[in-house]
Coordinates of N, CA and C in Angstrom, one line a residue:
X99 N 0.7 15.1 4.9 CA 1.3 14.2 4.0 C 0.4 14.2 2.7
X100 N 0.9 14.1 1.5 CA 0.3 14.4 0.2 C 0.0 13.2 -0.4
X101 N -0.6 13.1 -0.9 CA -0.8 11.8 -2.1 C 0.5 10.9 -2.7
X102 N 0.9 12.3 -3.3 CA 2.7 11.6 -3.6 C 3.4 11.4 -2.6
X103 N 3.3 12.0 -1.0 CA 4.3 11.6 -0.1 C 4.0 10.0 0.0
X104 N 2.8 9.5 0.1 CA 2.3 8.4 0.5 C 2.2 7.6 -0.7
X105 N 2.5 8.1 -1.7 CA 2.7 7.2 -3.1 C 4.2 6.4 -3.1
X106 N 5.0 7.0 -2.5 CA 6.4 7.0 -2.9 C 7.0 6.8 -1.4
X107 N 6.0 6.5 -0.1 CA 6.1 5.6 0.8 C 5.5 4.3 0.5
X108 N 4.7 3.8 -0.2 CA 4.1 3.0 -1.1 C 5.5 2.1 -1.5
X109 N 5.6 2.5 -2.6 CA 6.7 2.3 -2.9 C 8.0 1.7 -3.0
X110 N 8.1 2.3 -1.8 CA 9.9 1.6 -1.3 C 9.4 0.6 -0.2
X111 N 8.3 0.7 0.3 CA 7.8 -0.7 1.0 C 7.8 -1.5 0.3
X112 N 7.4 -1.2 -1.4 CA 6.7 -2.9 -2.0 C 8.6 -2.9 -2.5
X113 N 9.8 -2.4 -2.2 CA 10.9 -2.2 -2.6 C 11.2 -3.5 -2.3
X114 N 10.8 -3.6 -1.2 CA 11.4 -4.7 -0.1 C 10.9 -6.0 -0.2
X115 N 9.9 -6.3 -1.3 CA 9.4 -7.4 -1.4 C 9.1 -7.8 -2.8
X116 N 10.6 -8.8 -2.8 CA 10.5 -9.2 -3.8 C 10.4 -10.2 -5.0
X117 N 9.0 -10.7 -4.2 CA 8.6 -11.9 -5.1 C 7.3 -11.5 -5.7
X118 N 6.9 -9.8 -5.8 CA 6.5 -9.0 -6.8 C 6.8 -9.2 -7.9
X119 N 5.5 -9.1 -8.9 CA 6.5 -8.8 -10.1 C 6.1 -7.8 -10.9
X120 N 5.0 -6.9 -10.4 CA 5.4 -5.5 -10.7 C 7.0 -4.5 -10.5
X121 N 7.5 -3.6 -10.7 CA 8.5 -2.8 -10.8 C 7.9 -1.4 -9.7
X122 N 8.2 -1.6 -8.5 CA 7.5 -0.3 -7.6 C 7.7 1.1 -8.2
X123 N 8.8 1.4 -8.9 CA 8.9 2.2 -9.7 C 8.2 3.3 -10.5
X124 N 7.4 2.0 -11.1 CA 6.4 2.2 -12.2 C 5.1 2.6 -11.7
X125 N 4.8 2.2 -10.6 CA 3.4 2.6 -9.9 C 3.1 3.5 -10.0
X126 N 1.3 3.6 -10.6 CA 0.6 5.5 -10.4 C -0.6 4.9 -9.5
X127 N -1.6 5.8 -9.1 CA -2.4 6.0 -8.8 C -3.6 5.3 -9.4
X128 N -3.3 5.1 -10.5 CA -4.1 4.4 -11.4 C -3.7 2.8 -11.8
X129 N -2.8 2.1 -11.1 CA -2.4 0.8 -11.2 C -3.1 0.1 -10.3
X130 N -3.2 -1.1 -10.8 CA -4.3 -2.0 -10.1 C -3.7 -2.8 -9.2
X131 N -4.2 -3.2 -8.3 CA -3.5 -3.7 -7.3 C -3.3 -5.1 -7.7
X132 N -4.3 -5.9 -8.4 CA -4.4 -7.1 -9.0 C -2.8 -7.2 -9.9
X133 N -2.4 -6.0 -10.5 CA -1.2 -6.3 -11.2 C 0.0 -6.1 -10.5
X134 N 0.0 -6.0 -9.0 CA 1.2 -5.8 -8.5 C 2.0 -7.5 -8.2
X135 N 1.0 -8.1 -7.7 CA 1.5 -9.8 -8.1 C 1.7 -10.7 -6.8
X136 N 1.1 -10.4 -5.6 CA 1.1 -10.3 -4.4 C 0.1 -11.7 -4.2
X137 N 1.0 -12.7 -3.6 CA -0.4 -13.5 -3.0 C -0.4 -13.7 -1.7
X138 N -1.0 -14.7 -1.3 CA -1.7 -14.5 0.1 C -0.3 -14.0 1.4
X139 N 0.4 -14.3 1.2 CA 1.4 -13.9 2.7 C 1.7 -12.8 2.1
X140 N 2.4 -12.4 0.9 CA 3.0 -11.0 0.7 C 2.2 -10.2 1.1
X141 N 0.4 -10.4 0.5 CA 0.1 -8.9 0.9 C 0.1 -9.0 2.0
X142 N -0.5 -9.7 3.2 CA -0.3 -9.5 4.8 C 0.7 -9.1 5.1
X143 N 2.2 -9.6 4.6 CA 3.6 -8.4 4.9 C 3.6 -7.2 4.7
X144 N 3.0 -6.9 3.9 CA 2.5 -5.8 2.9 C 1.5 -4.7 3.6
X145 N 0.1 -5.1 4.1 CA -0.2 -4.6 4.7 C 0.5 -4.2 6.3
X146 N 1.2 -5.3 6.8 CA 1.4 -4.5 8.4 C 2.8 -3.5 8.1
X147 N 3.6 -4.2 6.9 CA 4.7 -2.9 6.4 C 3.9 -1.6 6.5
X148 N 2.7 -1.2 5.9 CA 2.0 0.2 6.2 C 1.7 0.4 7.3
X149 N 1.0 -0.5 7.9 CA 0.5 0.0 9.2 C 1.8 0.5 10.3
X150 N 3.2 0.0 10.1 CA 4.4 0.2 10.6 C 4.9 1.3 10.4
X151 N 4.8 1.7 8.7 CA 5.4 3.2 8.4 C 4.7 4.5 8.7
X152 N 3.7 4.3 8.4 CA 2.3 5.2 8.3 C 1.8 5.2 9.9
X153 N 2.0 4.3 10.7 CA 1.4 4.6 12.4 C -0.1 4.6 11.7
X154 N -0.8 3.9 11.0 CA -2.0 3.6 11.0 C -2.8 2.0 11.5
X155 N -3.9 2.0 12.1 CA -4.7 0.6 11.9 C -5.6 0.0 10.4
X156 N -5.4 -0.8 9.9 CA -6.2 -1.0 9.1 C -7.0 -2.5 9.5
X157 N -8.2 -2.1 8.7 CA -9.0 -3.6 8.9 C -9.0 -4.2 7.4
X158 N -8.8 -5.6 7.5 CA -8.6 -6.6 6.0 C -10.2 -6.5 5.7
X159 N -11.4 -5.7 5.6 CA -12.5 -5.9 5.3 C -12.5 -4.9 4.3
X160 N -11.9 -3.3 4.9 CA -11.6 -2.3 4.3 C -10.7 -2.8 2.9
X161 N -9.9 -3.1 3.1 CA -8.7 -3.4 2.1 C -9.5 -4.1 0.9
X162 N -10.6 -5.1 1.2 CA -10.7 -6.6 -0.1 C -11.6 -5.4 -0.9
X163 N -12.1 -4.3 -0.6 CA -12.4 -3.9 -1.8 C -11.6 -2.9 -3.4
X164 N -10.8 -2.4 -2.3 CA -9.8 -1.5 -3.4 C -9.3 -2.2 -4.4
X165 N -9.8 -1.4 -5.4 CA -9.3 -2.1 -7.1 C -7.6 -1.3 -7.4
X166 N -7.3 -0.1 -7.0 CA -5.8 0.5 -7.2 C -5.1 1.1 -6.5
X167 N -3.7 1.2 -6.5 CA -3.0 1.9 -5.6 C -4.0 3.4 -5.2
X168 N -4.4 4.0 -5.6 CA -5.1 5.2 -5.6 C -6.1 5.1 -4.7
X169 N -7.3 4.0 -4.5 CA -7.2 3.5 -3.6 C -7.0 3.6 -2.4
X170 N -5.7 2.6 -2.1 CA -4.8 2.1 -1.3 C -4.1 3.9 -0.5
X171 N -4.0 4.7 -1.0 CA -3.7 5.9 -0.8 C -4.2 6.8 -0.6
X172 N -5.7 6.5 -0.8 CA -6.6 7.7 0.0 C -7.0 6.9 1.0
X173 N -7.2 5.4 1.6 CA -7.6 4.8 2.3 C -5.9 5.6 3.8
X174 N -5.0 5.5 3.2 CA -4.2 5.7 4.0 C -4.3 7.0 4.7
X175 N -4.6 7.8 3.8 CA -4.4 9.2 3.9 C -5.6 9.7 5.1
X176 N -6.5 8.9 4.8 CA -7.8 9.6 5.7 C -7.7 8.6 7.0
X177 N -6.7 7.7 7.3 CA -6.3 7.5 9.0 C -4.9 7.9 9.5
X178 N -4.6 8.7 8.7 CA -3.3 9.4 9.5 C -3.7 10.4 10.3
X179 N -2.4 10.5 11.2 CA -3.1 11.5 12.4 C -3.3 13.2 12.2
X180 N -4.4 13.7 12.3 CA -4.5 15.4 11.8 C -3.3 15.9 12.5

């Protein structure tokens, strides 16, 4: 799975939540996670929405540091299964 595969599974997750007020659309690699608009319960939906799509575990210790989707997308990329 590519960067863009997992950008644009990204994506149509944050599709479904919509008291965002970023435009999932619009998201690069370089968008900050701070501006997607997420507070405390969205992102927990947010996160287990990936852990669901993606068949990965994540820990919330890992997560409080990432500043951008880019980020969020190589963190995914490197617990998918080889």
């Amino acid at each position: 799975m590519t960067h863009d595969d997992i950008l644009a599974g990204l994506k149509e997750l944050l599709q479904r939540h919509k008291q965002i007020k970023a435009d999932p659309a619009a998201l690069t690699l370089d968008t900050r996670i701070d501006q997607i608009g997420f507070d405390s319960l969205s992102i927990l939906d947010f996160i287990y929405d990936i852990e669901d799509r993606f068949r990965i575990q994540t820990q919330m210790a890992d997560l409080v540091g990432m500043t951008t989707v880019g980020d969020l997308v190589r963190y995914v990329e490197a617990r998918l299964p080889k």
